[in-house]
Coordinates of C-alpha atoms in Angstrom, one line a residue:
X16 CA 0.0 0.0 0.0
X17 CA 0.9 3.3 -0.9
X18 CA 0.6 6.3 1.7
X19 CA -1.8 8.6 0.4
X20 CA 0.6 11.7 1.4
X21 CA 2.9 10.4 -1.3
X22 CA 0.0 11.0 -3.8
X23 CA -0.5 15.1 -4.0
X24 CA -0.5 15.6 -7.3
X25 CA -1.0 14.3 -11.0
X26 CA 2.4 13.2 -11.5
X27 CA 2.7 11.2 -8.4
X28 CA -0.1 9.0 -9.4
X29 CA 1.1 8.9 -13.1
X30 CA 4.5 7.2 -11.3
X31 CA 2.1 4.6 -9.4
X32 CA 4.1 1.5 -10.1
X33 CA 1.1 -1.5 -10.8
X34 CA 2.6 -4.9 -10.7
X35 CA 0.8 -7.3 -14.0
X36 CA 0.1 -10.8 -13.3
X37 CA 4.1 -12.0 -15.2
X38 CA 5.2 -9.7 -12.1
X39 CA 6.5 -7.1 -14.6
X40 CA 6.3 -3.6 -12.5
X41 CA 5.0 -0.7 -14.9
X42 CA 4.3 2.9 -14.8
X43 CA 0.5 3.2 -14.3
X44 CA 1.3 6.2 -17.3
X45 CA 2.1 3.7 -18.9
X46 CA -1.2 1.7 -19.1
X47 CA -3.3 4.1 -18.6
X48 CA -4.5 7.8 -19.6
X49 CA -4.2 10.2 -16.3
X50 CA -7.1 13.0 -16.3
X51 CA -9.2 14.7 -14.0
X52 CA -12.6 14.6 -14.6
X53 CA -15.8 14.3 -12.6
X54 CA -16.8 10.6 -11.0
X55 CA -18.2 8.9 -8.2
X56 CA -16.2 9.0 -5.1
X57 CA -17.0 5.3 -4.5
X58 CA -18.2 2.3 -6.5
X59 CA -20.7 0.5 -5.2
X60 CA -21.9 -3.2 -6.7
X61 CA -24.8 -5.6 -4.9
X62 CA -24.8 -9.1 -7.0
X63 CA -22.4 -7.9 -9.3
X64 CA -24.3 -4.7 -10.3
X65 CA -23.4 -1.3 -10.6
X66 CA -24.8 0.9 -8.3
X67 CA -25.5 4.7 -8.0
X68 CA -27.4 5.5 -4.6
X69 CA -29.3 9.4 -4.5
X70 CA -30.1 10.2 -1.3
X71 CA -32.4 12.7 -0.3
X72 CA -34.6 14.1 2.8
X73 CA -38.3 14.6 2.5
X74 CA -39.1 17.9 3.9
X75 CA -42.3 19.9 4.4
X76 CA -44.2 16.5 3.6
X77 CA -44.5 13.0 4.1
X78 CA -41.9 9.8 2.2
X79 CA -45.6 8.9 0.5
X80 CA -46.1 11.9 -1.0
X81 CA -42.4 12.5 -1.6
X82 CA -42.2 9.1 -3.2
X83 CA -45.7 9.5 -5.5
X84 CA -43.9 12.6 -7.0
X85 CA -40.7 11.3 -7.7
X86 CA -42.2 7.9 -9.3
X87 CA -44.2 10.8 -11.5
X88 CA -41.2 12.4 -12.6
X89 CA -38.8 9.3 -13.3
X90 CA -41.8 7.5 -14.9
X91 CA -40.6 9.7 -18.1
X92 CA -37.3 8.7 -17.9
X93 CA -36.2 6.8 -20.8
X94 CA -33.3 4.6 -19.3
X95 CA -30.5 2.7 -21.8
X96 CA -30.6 -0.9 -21.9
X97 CA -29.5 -2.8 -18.5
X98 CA -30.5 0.3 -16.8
X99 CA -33.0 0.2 -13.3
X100 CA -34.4 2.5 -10.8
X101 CA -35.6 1.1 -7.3
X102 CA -36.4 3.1 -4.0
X103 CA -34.3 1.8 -0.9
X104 CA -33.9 3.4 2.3
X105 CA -37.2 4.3 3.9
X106 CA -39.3 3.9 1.2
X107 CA -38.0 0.5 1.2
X108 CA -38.6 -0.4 4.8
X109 CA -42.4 0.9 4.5
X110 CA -43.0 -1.2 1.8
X111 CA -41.8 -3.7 3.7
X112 CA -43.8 -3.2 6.5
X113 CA -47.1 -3.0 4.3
X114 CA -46.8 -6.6 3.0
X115 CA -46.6 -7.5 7.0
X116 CA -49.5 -5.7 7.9
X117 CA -51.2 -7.1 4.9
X118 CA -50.1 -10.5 5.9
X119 CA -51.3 -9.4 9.3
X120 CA -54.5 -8.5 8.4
X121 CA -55.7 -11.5 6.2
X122 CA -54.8 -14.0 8.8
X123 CA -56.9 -11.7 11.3
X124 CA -59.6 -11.8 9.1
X125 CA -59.1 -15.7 8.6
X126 CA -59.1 -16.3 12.8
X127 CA -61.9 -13.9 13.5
X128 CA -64.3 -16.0 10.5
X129 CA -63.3 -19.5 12.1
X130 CA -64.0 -17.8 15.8
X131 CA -67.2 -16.8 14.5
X132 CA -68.3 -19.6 12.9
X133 CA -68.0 -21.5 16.5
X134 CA -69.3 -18.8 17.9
X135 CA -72.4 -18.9 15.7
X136 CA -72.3 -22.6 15.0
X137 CA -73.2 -21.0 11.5
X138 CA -71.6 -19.5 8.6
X139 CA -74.0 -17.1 7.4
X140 CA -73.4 -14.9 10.4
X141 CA -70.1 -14.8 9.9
X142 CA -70.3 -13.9 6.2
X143 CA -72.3 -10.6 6.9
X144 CA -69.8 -9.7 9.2
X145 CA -66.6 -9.9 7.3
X146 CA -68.5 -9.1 4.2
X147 CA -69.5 -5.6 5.7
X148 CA -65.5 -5.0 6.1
X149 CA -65.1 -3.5 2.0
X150 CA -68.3 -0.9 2.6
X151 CA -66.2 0.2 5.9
X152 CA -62.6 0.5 3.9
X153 CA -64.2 2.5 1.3
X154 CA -65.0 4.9 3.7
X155 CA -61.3 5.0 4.3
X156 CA -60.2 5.6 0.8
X157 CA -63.1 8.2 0.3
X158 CA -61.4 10.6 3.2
X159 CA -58.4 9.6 2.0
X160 CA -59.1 11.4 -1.1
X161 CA -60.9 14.0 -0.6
X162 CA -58.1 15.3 2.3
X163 CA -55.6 14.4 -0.2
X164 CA -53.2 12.4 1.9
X165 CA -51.8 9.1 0.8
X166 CA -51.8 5.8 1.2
X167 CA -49.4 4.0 3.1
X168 CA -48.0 1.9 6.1
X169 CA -50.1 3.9 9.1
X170 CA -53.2 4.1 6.8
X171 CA -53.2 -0.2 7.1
X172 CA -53.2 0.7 11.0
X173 CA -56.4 2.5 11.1
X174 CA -57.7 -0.4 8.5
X175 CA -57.2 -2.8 11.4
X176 CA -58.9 -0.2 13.9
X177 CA -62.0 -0.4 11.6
X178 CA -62.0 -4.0 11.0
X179 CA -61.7 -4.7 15.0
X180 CA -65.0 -2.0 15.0
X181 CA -66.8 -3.5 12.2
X182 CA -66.2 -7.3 13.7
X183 CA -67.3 -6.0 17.3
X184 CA -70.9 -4.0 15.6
X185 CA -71.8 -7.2 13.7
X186 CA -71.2 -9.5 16.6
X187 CA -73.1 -7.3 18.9
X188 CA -75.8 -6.7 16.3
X189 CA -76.8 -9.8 15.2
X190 CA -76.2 -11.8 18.4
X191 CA -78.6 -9.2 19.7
X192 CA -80.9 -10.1 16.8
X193 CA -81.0 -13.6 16.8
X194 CA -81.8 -13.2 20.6
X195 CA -84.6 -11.5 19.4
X196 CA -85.8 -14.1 17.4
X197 CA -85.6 -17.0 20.2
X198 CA -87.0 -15.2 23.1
X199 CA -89.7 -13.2 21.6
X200 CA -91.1 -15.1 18.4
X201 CA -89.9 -12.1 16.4
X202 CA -89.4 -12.5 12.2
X203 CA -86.0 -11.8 10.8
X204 CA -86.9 -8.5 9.8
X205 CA -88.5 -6.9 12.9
X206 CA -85.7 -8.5 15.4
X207 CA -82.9 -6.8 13.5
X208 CA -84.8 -3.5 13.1
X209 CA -85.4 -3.5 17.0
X210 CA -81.7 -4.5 17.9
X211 CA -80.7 -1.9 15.2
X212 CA -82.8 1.0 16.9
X213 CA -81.7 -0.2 20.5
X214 CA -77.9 -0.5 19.1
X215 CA -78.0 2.9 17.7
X216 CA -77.9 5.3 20.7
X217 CA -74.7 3.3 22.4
X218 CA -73.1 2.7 18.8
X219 CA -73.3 6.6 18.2
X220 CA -71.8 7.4 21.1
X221 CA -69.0 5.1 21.4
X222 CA -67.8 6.1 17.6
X223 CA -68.1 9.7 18.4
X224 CA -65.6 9.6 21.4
X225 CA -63.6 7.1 19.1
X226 CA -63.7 9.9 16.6
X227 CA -63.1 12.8 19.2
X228 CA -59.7 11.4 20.3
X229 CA -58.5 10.7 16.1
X230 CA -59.7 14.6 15.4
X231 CA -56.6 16.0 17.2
X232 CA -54.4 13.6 15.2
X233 CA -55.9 14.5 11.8
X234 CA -55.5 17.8 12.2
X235 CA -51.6 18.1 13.8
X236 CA -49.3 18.9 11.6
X237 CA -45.9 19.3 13.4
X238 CA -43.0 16.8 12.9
X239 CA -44.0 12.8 13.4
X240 CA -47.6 13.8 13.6
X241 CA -47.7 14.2 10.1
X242 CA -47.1 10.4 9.8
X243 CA -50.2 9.6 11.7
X244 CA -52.4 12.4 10.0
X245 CA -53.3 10.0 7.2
X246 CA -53.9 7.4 9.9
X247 CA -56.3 9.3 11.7
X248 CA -57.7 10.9 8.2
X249 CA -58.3 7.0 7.4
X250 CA -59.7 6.2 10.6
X251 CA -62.4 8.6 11.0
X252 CA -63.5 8.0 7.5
X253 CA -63.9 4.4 8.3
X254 CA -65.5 4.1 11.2
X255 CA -68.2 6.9 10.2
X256 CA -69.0 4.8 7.1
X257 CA -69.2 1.7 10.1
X258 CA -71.8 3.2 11.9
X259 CA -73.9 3.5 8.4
X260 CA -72.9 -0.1 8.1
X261 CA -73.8 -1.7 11.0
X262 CA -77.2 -0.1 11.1
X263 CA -78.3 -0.6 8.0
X264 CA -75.9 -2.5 5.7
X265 CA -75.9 -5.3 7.9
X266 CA -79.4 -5.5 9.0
X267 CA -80.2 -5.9 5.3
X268 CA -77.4 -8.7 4.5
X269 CA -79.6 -10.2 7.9
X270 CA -82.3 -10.3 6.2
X271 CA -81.5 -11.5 2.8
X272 CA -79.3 -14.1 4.2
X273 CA -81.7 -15.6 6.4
X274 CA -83.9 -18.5 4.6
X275 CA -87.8 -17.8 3.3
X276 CA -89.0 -20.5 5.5
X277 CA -87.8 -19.5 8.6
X278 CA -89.2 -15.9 8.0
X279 CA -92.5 -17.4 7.3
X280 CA -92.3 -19.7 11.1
X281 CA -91.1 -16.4 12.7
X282 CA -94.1 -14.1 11.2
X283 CA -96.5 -16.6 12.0
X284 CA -95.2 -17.4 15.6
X285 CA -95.4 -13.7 15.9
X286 CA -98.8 -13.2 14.5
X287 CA -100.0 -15.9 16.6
X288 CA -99.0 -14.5 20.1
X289 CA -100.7 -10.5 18.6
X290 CA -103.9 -12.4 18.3

């Protein structure tokens, strides 16, 4: 090794002596050209590829937001053959963390159906439930978009928070309604209607001091909060769509879900017992 206080200048590293393989000792001038130009201070390679790393804070917004613009603008880029642009760093370790939580959340969704299918001792129930969870998302997405924040890793957070509600309403609801239909000879229809009217003062209130303690969130702005705004954005637009669900979405899936026949035993049970 040479000292690198023996190479100052041009000419000391044109008399670099480089050994070849016949152990011949040349002149590095003398197998190569010499010039200053402009390069990379380091190469770096990763399975034998070139590599050239930009690095780069997000200020004033979010890594989403920052990301979504700079995928617009290299989206135009027309790169040579052999040529690749991937996002590391943060970027890479929220992506990351979204196929967990995904991963999370479908074998959530998977336990809470076999749990309420013991529960129940029925699938039907179980069905309503979980198939009430895509009318609760979209309220998600829809106050996702009209705030104008992202997607991203803390949005899947409040996702679970309004999957956990929706779950919780449907159990709740429908327990409550088939309750209804055992111990008071009630059809389909008018035991869900009367758990839905008695569920809807407690429901109300319990989202609305959800809600209270997410509006703080939603609206802070200051350094890490702006993480969690699109979290609580996400969160409050969920559950609100939740309450519509639960009252009426479910109460309808009820209905259609449960057979003719039965109705028919249940309306006449009831008509008997008014007579």
């Amino acid at each position: 090794m040479i000292p690198e206080s023996r190479l100052v200048s041009q000419q000391d590293l044109e008399m670099l002596p480089v050994t070849s393989k016949s152990g011949n000792v040349y002149r590095l001038s003398e197998i190569a050209a010499v010039k200053q130009a402009f390069g990379p201070v380091e190469i770096i390679r990763d399975d034998q590829i070139k590599q050239v790393i930009v690095r780069a804070d997000a200020s004033g917004t979010s890594v989403g937001q920052a990301l979504t613009l700079i995928k617009e603008k290299v989206a135009n880029i027309q790169l040579p053959s052999g040529y690749t642009i991937a996002f590391g760093g943060e970027a890479q370790m929220i992506a990351d963390m979204i196929k967990s939580v995904i991963s999370i959340m479908l074998f959530a969704v998977f336990f809470s159906f076999i749990v309420l299918t013991v529960q129940f001792n029925n699938v039907k129930l179980p069905i309503i439930i979980l198939g009430s969870i895509p009318f609760c998302v979209s309220g998600m997405f829809i106050a996702l978009f009209l705030s104008g924040f992202p997607t991203g890793a803390t949005v899947l957070i409040g996702v679970l928070v309004v999957i956990a509600a929706t779950v919780n309403d449907g159990v709740l609801l429908l327990t409550f309604a088939e309750e209804l239909c055992e111990s008071e000879n009630l059809s389909p229809l008018k035991a869900v209607v009367k758990a839905a009217k008695l569920r809807l003062r407690p429901r109300v209130m319990t989202t609305v001091s959800t809600l209270a303690g997410f509006i703080p969130l939603a609206v802070t702005a200051s350094e890490g909060g702006g993480m969690l705004q699109p979290m609580a954005v996400a969160a409050i637009g969920g559950l609100s769509m939740e309450i519509l669900v639960a009252l009426f979405l479910m109460p309808c899936l009820y209905v259609i879900a449960t057979p003719p026949r039965n109705q028919q035993k249940f309306c006449a049970a009831s008509d008997q017992l008014i007579e």
